[in-house]
Tab-separated table of C-alpha atoms in Angstrom:
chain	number	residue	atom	x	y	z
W	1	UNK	CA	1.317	-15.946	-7.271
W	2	UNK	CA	-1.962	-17.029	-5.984
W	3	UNK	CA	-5.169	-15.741	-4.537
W	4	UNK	CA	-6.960	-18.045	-1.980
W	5	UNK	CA	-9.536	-18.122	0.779
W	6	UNK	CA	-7.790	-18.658	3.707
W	7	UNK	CA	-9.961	-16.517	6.059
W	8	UNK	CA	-11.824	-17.750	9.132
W	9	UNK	CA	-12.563	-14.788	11.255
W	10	UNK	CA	-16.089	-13.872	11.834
W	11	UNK	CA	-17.554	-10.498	12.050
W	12	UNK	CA	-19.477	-9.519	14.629
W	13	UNK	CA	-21.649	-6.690	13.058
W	14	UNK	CA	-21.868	-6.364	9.229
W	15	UNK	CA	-21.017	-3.190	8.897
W	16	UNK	CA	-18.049	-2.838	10.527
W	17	UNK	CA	-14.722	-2.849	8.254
W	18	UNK	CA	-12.595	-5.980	8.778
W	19	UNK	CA	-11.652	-9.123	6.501
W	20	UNK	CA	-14.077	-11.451	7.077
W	21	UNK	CA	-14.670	-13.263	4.071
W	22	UNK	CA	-11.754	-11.671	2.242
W	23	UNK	CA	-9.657	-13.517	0.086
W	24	UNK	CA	-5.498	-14.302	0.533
W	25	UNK	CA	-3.159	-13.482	-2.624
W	26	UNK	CA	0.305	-14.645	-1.904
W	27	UNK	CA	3.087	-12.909	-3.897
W	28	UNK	CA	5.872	-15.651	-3.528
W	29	UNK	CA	8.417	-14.098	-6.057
W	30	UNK	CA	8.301	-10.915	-3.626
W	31	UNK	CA	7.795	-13.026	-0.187
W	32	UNK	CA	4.288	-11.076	1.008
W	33	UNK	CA	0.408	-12.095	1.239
W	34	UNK	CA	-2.231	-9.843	1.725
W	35	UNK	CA	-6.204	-9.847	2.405
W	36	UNK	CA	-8.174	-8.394	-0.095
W	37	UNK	CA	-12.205	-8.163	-0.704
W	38	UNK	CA	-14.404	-10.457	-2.464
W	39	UNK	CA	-15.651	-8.075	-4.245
W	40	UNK	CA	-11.948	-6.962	-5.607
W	41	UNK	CA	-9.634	-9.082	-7.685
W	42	UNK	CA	-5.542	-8.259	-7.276
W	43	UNK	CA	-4.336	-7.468	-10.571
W	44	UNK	CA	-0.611	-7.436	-11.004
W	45	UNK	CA	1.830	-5.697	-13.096
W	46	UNK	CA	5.521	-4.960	-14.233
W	47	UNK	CA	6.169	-1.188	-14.212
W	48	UNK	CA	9.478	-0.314	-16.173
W	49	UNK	CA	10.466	2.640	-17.416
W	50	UNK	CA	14.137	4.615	-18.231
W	51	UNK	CA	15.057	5.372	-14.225
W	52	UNK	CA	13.089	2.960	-12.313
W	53	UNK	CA	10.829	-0.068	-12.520
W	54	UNK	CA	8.430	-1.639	-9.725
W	55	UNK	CA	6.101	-4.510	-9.609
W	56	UNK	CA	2.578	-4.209	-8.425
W	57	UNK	CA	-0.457	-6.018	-7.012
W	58	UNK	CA	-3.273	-3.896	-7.049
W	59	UNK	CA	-6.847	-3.949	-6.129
W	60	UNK	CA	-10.037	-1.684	-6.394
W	61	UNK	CA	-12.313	-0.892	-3.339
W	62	UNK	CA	-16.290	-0.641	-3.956
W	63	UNK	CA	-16.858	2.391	-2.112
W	64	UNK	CA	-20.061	4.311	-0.917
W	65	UNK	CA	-18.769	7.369	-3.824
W	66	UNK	CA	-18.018	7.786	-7.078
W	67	UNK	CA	-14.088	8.366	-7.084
W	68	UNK	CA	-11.466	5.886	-7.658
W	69	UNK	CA	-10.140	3.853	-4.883
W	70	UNK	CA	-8.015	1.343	-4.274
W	71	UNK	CA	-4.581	-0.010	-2.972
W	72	UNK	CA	-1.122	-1.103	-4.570
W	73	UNK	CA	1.352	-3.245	-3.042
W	74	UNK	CA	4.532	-1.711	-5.057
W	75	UNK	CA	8.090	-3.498	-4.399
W	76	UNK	CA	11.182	-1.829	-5.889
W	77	UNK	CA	14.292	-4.111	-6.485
W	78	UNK	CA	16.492	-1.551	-5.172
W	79	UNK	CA	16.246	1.687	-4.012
W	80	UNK	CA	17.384	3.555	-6.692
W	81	UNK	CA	14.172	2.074	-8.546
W	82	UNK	CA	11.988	4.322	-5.903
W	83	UNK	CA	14.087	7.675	-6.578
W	84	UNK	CA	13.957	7.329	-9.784
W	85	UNK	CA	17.890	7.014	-10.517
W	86	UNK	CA	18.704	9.358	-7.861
W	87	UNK	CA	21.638	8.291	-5.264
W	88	UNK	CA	20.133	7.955	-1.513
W	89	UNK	CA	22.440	5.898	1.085
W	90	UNK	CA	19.356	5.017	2.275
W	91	UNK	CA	15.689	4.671	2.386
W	92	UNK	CA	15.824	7.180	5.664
W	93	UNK	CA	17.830	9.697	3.355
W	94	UNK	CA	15.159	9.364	0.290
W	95	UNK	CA	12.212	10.022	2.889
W	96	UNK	CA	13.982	12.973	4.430
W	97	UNK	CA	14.765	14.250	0.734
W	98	UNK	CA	10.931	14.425	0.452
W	99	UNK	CA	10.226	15.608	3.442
W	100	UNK	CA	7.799	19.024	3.477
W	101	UNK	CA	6.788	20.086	-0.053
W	102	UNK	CA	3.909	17.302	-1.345
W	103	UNK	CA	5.027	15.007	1.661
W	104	UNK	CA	4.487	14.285	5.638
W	105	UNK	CA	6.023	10.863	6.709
W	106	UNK	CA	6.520	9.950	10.319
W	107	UNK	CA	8.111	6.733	11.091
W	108	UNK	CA	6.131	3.158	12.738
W	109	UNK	CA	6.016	-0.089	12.757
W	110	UNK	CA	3.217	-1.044	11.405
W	111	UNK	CA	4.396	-3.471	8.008
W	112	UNK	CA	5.125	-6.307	10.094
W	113	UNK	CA	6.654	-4.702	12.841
W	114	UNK	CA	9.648	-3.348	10.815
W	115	UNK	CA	10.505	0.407	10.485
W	116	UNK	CA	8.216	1.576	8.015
W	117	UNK	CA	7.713	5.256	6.932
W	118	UNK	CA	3.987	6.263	6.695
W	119	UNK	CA	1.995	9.314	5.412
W	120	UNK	CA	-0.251	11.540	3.085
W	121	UNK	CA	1.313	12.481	-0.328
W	122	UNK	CA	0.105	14.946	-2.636
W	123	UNK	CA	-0.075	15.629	-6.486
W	124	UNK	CA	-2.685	14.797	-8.799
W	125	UNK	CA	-3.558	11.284	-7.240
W	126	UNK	CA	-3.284	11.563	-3.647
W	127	UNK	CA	-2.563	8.776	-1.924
W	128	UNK	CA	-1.454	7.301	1.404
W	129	UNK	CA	1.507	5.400	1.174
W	130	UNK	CA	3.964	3.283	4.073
W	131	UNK	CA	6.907	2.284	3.010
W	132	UNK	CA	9.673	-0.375	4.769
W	133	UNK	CA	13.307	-2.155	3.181
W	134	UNK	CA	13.521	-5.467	3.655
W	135	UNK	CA	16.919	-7.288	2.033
W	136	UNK	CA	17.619	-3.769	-0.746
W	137	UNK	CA	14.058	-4.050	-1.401
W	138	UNK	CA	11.660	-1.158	-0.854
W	139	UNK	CA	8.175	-2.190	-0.130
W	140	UNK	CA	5.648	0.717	-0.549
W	141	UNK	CA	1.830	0.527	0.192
W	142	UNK	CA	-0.487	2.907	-1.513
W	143	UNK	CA	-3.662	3.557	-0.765
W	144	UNK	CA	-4.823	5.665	-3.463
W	145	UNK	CA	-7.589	7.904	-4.081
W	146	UNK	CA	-9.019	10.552	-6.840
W	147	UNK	CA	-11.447	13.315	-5.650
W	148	UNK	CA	-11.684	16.068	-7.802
W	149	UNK	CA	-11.454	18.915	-5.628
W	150	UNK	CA	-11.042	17.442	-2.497
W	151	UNK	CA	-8.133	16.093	-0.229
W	152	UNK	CA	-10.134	13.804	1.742
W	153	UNK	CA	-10.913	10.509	1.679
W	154	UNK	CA	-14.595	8.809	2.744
W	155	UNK	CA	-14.036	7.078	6.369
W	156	UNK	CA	-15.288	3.751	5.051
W	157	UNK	CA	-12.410	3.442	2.621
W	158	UNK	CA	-9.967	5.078	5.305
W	159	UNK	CA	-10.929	2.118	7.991
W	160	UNK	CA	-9.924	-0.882	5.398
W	161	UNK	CA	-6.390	0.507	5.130
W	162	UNK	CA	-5.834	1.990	8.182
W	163	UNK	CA	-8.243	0.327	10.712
W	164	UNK	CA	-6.214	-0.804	14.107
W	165	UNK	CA	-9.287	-2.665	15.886
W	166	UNK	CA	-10.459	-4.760	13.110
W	167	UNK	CA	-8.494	-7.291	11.326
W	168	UNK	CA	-7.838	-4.306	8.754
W	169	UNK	CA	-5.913	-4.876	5.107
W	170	UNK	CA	-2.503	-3.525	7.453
W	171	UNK	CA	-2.779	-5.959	9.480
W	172	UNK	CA	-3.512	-8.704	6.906
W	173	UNK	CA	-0.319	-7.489	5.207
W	174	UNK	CA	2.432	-10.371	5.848
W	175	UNK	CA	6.180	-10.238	4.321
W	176	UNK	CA	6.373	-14.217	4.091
W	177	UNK	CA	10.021	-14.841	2.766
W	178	UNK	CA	12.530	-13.132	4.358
């Protein structure tokens, strides 16, 4: 696993959210690179518990607030690992299973142009997560965020995730061996 520099774009106005200047980690036990701030450093770790363990790459955004923000690239050997030891057919079945309550997923394309589930879950850390399968594994990215009262999330952080005119951290998001 590695984080480079391997950016060349250019912004054209300073204050507009894109990666310019952002740093490459490359995962290549998992197959995926990402973009990620200068300002950030990815830092990765083995999740393993009784019914499911993950491994994550995550990183911290500096943010205009006070809350906690970042995102984690999560990837699930199977997906059992995701459901905790439950029994889905399939990754369709576990997002339909969650459906309603604490969730709202609709389905895109936007991980690489493969099916990927995206949307706004609930709970004490809300977060907005996508999710795709690629070869039994589940890929999930969370963006993440604490507010203390609040279920919103400031637009500057919003735009790094989920910007589509910029080169945004979605778009940086490769799957590079499979």
């Amino acid at each position: 696993n590695s984080q480079v520099n391997g950016n060349t774009n250019a912004a054209t106005d300073p204050d507009e959210v894109g990666t310019s200047g952002w740093l490459t980690y490359t995962n290549e036990e998992y197959g995926y690179s990402f973009m990620y701030p200068l300002d950030s450093s990815v830092k990765e770790n083995r999740i393993s518990r009784e019914l499911f363990s993950y491994f994550s790459a995550f990183f911290s955004l500096q943010t205009t607030n006070s809350y906690s923000t970042g995102i984690d690239v999560r990837t699930y050997e199977s997906l059992s690992d995701l459901a905790n030891g439950e029994d889905y057919e399939t990754l369709d079945d576990w997002i339909a299973a969650h459906e309603g309550n604490l969730y709202e997923y609709r389905e895109t394309s936007r991980l690489d142009g493969r099916k990927t589930f995206e949307g706004e879950e609930g709970g004490a850390y809300q977060h907005y997560s996508l999710y795709t399968e690629v070869d039994g594994k589940i890929f999930e990215i969370a963006f993440t965020w604490e507010y203390p009262d609040e279920r919103i999330v400031d637009k500057d952080s919003q735009n790094i995730l989920l910007n589509d005119e910029e080169l945004g951290f979605l778009e940086s998001f490769h799957l590079t061996d499979v």
